[in-house]
PDB file of C-alpha atoms and ligand atoms in Angstrom:
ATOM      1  CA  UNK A 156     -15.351 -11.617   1.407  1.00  0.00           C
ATOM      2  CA  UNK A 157     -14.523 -12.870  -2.104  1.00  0.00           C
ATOM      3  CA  UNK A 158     -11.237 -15.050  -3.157  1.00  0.00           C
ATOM      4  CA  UNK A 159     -10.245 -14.910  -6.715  1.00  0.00           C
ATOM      5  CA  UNK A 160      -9.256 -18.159  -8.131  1.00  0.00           C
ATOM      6  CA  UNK A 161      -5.526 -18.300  -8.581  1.00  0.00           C
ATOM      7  CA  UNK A 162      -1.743 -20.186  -9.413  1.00  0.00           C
ATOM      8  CA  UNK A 163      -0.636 -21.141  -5.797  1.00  0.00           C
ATOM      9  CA  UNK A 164       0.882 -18.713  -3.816  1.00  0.00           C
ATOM     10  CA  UNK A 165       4.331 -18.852  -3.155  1.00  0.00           C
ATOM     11  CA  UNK A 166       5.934 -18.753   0.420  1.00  0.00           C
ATOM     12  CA  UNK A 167       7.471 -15.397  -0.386  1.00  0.00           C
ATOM     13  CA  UNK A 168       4.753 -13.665  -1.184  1.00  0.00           C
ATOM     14  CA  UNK A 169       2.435 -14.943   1.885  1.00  0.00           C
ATOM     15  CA  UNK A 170       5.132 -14.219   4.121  1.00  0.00           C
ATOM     16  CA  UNK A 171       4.231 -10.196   3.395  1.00  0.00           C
ATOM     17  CA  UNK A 172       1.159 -10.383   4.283  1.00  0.00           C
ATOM     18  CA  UNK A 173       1.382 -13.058   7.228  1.00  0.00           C
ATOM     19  CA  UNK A 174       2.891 -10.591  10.108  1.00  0.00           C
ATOM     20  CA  UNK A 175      -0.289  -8.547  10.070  1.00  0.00           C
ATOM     21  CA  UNK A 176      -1.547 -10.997  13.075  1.00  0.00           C
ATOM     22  CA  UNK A 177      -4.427  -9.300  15.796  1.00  0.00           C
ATOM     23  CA  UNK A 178      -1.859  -8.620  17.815  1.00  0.00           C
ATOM     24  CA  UNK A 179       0.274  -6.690  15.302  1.00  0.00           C
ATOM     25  CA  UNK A 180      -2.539  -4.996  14.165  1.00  0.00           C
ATOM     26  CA  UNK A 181      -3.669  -3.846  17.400  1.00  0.00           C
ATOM     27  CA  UNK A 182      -1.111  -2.020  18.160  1.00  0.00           C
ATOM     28  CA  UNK A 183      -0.075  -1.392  14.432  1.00  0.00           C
ATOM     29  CA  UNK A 184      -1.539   2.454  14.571  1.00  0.00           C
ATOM     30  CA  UNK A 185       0.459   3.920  17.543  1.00  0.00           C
ATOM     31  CA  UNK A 186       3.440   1.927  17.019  1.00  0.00           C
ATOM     32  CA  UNK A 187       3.962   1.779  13.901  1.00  0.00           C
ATOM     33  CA  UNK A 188       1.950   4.896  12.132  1.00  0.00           C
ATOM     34  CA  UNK A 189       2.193   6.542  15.101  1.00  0.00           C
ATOM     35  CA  UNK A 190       6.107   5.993  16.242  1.00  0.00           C
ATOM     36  CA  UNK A 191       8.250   4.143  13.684  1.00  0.00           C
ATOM     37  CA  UNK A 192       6.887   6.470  10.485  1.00  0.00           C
ATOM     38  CA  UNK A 193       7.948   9.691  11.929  1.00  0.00           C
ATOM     39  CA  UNK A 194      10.778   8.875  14.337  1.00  0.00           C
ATOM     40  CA  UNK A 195      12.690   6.337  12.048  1.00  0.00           C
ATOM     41  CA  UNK A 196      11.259   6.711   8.732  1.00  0.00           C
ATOM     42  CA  UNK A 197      11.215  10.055   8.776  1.00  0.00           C
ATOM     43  CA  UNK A 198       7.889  10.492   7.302  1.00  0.00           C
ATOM     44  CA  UNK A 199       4.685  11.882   9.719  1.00  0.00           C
ATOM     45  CA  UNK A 200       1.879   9.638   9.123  1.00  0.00           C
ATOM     46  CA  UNK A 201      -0.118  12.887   8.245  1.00  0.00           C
ATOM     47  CA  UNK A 202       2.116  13.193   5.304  1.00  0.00           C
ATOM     48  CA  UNK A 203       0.632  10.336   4.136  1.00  0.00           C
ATOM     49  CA  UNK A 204      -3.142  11.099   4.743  1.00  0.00           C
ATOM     50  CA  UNK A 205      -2.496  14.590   3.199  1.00  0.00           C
ATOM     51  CA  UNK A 206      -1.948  12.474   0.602  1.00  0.00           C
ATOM     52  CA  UNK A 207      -4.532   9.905   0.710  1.00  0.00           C
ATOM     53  CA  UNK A 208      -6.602  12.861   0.503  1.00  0.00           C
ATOM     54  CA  UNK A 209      -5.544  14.696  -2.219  1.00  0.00           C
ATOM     55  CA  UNK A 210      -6.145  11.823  -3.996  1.00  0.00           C
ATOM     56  CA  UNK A 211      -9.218   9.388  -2.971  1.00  0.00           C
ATOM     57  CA  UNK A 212     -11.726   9.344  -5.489  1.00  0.00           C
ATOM     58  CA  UNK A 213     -15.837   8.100  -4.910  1.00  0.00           C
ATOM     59  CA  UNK A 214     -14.953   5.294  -6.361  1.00  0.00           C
ATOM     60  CA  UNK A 215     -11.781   3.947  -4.541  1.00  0.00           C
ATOM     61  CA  UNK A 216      -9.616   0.606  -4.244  1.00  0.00           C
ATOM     62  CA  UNK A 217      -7.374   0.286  -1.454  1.00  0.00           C
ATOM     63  CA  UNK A 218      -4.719  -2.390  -1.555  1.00  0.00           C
ATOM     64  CA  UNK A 219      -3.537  -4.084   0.969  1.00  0.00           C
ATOM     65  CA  UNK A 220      -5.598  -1.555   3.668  1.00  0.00           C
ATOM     66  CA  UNK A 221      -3.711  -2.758   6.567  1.00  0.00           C
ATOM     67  CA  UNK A 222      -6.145  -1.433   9.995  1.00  0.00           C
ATOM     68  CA  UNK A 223      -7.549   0.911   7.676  1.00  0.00           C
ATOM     69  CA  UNK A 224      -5.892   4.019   9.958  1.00  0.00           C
ATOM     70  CA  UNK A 225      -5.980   6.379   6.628  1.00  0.00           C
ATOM     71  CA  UNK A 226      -9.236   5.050   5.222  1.00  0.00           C
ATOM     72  CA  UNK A 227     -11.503   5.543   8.467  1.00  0.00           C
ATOM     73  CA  UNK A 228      -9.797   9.362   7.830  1.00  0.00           C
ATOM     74  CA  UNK A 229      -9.882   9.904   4.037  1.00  0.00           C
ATOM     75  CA  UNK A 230     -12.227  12.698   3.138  1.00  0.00           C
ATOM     76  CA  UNK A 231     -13.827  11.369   0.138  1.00  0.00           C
ATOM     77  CA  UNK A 232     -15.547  13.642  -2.290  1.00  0.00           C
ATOM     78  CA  UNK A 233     -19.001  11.942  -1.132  1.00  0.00           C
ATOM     79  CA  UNK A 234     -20.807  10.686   2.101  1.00  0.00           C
ATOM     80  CA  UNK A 235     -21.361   7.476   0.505  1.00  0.00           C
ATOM     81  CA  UNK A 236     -17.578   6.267  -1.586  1.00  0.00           C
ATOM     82  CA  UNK A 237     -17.858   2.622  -3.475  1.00  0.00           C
ATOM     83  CA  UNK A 238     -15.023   1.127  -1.655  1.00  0.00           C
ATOM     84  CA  UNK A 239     -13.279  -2.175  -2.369  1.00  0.00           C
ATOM     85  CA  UNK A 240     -10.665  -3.483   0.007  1.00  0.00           C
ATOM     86  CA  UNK A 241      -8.072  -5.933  -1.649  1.00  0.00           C
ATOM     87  CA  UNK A 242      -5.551  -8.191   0.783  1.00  0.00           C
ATOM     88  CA  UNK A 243      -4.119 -11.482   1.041  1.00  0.00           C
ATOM     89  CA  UNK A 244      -4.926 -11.013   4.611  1.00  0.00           C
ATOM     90  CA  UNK A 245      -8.472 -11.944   5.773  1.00  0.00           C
ATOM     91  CA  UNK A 246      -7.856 -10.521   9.507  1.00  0.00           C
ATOM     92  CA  UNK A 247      -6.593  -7.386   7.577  1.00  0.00           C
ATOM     93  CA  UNK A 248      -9.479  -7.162   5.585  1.00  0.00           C
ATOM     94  CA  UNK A 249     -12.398  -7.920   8.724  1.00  0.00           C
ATOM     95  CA  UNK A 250     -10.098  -5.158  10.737  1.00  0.00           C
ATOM     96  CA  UNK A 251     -10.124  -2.563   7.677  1.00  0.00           C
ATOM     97  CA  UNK A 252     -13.904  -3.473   6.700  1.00  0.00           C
ATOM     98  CA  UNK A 253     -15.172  -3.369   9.948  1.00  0.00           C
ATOM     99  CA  UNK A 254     -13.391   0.324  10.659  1.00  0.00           C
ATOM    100  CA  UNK A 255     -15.493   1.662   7.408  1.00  0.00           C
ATOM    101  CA  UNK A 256     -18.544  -0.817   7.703  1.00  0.00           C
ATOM    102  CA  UNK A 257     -21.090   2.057   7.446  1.00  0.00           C
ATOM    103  CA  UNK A 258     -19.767   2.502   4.028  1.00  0.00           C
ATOM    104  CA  UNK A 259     -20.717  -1.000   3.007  1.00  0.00           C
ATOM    105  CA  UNK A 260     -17.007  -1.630   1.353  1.00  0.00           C
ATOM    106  CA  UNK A 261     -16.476  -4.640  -1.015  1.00  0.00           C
ATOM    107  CA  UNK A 262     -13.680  -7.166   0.773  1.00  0.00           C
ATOM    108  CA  UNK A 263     -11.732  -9.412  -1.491  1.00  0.00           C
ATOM    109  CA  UNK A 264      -8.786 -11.580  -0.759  1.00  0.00           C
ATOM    110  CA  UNK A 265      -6.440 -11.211  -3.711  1.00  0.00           C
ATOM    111  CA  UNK A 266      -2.309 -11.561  -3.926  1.00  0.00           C
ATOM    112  CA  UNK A 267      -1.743  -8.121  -5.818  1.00  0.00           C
ATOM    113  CA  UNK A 268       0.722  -9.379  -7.744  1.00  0.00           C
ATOM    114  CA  UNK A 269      -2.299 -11.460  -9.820  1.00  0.00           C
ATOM    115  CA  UNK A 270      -4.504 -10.517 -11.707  1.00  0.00           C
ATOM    116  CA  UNK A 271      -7.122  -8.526  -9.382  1.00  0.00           C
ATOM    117  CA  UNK A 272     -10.766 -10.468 -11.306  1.00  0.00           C
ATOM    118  CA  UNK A 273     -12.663  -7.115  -9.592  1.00  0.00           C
ATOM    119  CA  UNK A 274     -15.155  -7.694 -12.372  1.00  0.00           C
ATOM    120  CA  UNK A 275     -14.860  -6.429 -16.368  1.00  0.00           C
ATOM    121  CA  UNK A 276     -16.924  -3.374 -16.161  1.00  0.00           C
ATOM    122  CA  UNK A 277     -15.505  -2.230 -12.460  1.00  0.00           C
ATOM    123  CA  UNK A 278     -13.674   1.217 -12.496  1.00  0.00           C
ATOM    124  CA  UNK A 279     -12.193   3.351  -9.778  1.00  0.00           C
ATOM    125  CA  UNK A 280     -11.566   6.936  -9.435  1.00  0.00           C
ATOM    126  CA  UNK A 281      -8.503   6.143  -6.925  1.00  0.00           C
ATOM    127  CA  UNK A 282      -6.303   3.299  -5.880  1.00  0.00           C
ATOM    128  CA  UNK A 283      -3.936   2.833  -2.863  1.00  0.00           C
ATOM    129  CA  UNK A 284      -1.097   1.111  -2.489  1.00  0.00           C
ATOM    130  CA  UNK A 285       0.210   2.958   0.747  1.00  0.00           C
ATOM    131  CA  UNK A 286       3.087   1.153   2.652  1.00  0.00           C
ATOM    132  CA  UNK A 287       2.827  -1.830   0.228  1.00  0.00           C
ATOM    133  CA  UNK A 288       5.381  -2.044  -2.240  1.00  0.00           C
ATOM    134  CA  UNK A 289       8.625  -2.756   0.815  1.00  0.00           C
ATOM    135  CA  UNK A 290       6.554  -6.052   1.891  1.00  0.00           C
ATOM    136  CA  UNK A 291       5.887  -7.322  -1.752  1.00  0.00           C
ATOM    137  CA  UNK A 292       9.174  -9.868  -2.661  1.00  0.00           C
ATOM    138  CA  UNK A 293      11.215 -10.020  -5.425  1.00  0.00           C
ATOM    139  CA  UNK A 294      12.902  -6.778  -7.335  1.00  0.00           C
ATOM    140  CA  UNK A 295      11.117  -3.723  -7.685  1.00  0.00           C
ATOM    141  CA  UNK A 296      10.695  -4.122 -11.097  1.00  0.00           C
ATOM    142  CA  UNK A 297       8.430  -7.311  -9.886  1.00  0.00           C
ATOM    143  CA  UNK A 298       6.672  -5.616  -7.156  1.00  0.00           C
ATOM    144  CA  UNK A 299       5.751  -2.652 -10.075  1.00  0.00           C
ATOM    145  CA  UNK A 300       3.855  -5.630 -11.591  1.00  0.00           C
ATOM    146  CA  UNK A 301       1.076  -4.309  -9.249  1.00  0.00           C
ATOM    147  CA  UNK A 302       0.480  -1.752 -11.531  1.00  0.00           C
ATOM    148  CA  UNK A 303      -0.633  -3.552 -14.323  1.00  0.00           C
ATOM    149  CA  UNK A 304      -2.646  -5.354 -12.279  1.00  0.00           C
ATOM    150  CA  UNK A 305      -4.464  -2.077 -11.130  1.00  0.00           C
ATOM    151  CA  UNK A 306      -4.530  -0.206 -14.409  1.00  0.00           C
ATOM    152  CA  UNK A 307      -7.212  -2.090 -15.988  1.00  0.00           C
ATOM    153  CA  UNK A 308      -9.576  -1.109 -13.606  1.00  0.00           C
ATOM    154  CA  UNK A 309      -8.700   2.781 -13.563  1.00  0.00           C
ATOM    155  CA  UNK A 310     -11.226   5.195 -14.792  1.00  0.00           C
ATOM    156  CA  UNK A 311      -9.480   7.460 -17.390  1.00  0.00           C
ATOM    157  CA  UNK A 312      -8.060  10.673 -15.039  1.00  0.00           C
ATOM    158  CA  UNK A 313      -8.028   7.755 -11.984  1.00  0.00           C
ATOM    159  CA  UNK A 314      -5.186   8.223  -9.857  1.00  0.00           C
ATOM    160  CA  UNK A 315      -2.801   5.297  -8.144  1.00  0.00           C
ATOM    161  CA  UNK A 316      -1.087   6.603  -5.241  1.00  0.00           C
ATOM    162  CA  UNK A 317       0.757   5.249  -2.199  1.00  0.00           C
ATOM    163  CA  UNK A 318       3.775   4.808  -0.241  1.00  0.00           C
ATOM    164  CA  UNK A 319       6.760   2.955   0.266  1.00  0.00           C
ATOM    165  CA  UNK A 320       9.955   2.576   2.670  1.00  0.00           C
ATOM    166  CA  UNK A 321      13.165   2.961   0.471  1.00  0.00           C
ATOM    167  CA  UNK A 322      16.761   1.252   1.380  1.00  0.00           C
ATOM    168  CA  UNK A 323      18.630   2.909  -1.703  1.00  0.00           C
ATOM    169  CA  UNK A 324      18.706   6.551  -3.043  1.00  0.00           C
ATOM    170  CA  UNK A 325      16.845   8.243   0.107  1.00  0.00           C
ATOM    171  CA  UNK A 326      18.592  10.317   2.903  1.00  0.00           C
ATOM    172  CA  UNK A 327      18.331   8.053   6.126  1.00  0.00           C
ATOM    173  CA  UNK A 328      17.610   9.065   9.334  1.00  0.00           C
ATOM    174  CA  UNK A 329      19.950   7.847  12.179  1.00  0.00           C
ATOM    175  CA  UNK A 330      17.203   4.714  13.157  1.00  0.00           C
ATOM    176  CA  UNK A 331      16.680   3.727   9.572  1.00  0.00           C
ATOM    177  CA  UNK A 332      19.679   1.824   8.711  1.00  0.00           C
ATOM    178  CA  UNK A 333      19.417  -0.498  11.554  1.00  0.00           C
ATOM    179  CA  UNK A 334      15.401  -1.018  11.344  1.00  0.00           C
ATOM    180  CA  UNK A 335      15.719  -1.965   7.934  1.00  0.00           C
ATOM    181  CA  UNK A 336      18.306  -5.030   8.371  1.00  0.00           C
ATOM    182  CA  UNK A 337      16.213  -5.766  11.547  1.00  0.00           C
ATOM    183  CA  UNK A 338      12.473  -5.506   9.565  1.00  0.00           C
ATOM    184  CA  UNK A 339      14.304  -7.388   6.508  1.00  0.00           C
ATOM    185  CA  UNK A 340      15.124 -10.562   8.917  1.00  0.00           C
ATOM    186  CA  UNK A 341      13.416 -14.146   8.260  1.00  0.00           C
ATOM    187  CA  UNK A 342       9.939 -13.439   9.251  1.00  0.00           C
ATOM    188  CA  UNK A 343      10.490  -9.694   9.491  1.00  0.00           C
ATOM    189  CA  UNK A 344       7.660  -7.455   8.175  1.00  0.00           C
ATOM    190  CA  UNK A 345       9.532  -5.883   4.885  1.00  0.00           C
ATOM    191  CA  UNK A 346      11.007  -7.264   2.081  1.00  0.00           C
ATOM    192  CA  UNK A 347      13.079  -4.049   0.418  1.00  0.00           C
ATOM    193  CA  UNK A 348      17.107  -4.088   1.137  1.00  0.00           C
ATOM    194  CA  UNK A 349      17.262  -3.731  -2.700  1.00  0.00           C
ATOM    195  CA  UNK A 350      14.218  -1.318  -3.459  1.00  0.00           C
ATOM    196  CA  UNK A 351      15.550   2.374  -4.568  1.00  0.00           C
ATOM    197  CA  UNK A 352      14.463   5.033  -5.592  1.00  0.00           C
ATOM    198  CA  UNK A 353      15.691   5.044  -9.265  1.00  0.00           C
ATOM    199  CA  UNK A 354      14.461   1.940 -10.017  1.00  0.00           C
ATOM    200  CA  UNK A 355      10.891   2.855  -8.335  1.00  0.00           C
ATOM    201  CA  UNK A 356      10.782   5.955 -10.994  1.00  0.00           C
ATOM    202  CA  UNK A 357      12.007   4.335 -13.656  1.00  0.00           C
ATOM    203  CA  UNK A 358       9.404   1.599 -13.453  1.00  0.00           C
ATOM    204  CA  UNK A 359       6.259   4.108 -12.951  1.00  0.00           C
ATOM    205  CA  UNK A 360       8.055   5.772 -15.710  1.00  0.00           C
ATOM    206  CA  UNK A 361       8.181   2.953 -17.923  1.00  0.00           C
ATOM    207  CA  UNK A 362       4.174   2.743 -17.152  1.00  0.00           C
ATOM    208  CA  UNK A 363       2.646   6.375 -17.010  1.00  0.00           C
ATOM    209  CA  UNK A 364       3.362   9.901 -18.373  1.00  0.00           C
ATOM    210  CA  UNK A 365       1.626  11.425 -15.696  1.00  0.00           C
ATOM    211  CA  UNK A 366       3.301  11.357 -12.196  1.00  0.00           C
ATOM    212  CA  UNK A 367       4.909  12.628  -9.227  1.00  0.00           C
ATOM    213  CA  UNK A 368       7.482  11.168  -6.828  1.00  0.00           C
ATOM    214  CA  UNK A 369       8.179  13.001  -3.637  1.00  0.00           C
ATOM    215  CA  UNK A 370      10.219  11.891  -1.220  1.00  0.00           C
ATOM    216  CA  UNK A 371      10.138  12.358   2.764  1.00  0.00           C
ATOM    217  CA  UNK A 372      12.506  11.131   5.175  1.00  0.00           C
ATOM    218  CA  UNK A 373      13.116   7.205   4.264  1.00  0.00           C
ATOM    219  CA  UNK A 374       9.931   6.970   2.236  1.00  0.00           C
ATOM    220  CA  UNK A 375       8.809   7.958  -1.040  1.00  0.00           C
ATOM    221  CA  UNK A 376       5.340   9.125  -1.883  1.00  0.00           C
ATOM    222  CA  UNK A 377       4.073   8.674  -5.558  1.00  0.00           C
ATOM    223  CA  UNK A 378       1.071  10.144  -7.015  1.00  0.00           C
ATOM    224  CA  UNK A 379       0.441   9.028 -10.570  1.00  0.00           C
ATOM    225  CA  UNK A 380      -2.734  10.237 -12.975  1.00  0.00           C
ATOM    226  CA  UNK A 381      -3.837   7.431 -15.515  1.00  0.00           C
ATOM    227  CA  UNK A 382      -4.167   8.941 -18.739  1.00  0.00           C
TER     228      UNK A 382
HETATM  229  C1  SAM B   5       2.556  -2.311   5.917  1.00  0.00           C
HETATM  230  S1  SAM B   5       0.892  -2.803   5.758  1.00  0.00           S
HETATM  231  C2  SAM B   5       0.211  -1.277   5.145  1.00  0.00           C
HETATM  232  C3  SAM B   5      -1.159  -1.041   5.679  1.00  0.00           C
HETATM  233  C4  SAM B   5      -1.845   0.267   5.263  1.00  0.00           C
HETATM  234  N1  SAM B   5      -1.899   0.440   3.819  1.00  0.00           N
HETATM  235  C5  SAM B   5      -1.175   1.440   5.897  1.00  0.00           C
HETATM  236  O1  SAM B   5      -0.520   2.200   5.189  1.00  0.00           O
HETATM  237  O2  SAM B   5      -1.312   1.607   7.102  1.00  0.00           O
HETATM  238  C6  SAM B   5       0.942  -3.819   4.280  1.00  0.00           C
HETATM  239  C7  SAM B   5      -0.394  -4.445   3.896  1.00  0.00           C
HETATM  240  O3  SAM B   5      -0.217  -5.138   2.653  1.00  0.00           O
HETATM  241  C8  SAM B   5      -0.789  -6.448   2.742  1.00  0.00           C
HETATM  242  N2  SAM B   5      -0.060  -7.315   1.797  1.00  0.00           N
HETATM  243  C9  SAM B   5       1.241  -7.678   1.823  1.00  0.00           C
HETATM  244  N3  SAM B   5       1.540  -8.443   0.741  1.00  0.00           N
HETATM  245  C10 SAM B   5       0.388  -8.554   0.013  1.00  0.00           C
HETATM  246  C11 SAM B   5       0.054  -9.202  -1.212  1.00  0.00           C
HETATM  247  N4  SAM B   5       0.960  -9.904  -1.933  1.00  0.00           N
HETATM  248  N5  SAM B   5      -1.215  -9.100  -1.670  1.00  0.00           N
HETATM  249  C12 SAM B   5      -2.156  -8.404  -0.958  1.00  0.00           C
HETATM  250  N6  SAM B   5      -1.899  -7.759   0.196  1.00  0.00           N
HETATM  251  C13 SAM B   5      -0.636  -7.831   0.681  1.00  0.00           C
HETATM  252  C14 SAM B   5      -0.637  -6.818   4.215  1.00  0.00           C
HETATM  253  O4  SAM B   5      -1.510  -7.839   4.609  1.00  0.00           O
HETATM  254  C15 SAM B   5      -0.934  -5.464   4.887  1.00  0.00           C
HETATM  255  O5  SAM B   5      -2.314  -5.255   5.023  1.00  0.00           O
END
């Protein structure tokens, strides 16, 4: 595992990345993939994998891989993908390496929100930032930041996808509303009360010609193509 050197990190943003403990993460997949996505976000974790699928290139960056549920699934376009996992998480990052360690993936502790130092000549096909923009702090014109942190390293054609948990401009289910002032509290896994969907298009508009934002249940799924 590899840490990039970097400004301190504030409390804000290691608070995202802090409730992923072993015991959240082992039951993360049925409770969380498994129960809260469909039943209160609205959006089958399937939904997301379709996804994940369309889209995963040979050579692929994950970002902040969480277990690594959709990456121990993806169907790569080879046996044998060049995968880096990025997270500020290192129990994230042993759970998510460890689910794909046949495929020999590259671990690196990095805050997304800085630059990534993957190494100048590194390129991927595919990037994903599934369920990782509602725990990033800060306006969603911040957390978009990731992007340029990520572009650098696209391969021209590359495609950034992923996922995130909307409070404004998305049709609710009757859960949602409560979860998300529940899951915004003090040490409370997201970090999106103000994160809608306009702002989410207009900053991946602001950044690419080339994209697509669908949106299911609570959550909104964006597929963009780097030119
Ligand atoms: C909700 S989980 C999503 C996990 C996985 N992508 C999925 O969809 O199942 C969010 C992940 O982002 C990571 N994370 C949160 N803030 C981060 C940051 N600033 N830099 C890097 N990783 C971060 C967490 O540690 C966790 O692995």
């Amino acid at each position: 595992m590899t840490t990039a050197p970097s400004a301190p990190l504030r409390e804000e943003v290691l608070a995202g990345a802090a409730p992923y403990t072993s015991r959240i993460l082992s039951t993360y997949d049925t409770w969380v993939l498994g129960f809260v996505c469909p039943v209160v976000w609205g959006c089958p974790r399937d939904e997301m994998l379709r996804q994940y699928n369309r889209s995963a290139g040979a050579r692929h960056l994950d970002l902040g891989p969480g277990t690594g549920w959709f990456l121990e699934r993806a169907t790569f376009p080879t046996l044998t993908p060049e995968l880096v996992l990025a997270d500020l998480n290192e129990g994230v990052l042993r759970r998510a390496g460890g689910r794909v360690a046949h495929l020999r993936p590259r671990l690196v502790k990095r805050d997304v929100l800085q630059p990534l130092d993957l190494g100048e000549d590194t390129r991927f096909d595919s990037a994903a930032l599934n369920m990782l923009l509602h725990c990033l702090p800060g306006r969603m014109s911040h957390k978009l930041t990731v992007l340029d942190q990520v572009r650098p390293y696209m391969a021209p054609g590359g495609r950034i996808f992923g996922s995130t948990v909307l409070a404004k401009g998305v049709r609710h289910g009757r859960l949602a509303p409560r979860a998300l002032e529940n899951l915004n509290k003090d040490d409370g896994p997201l970090n999106n009360l103000d994160d809608s969907l306009e702002d989410l298009e207009a900053g991946i508009a602001d950044r690419f010609d080339d994209y697509r934002i669908a949106v299911r249940g609570s959550i909104a799924l964006f597929d963009i193509t780097v030119g």
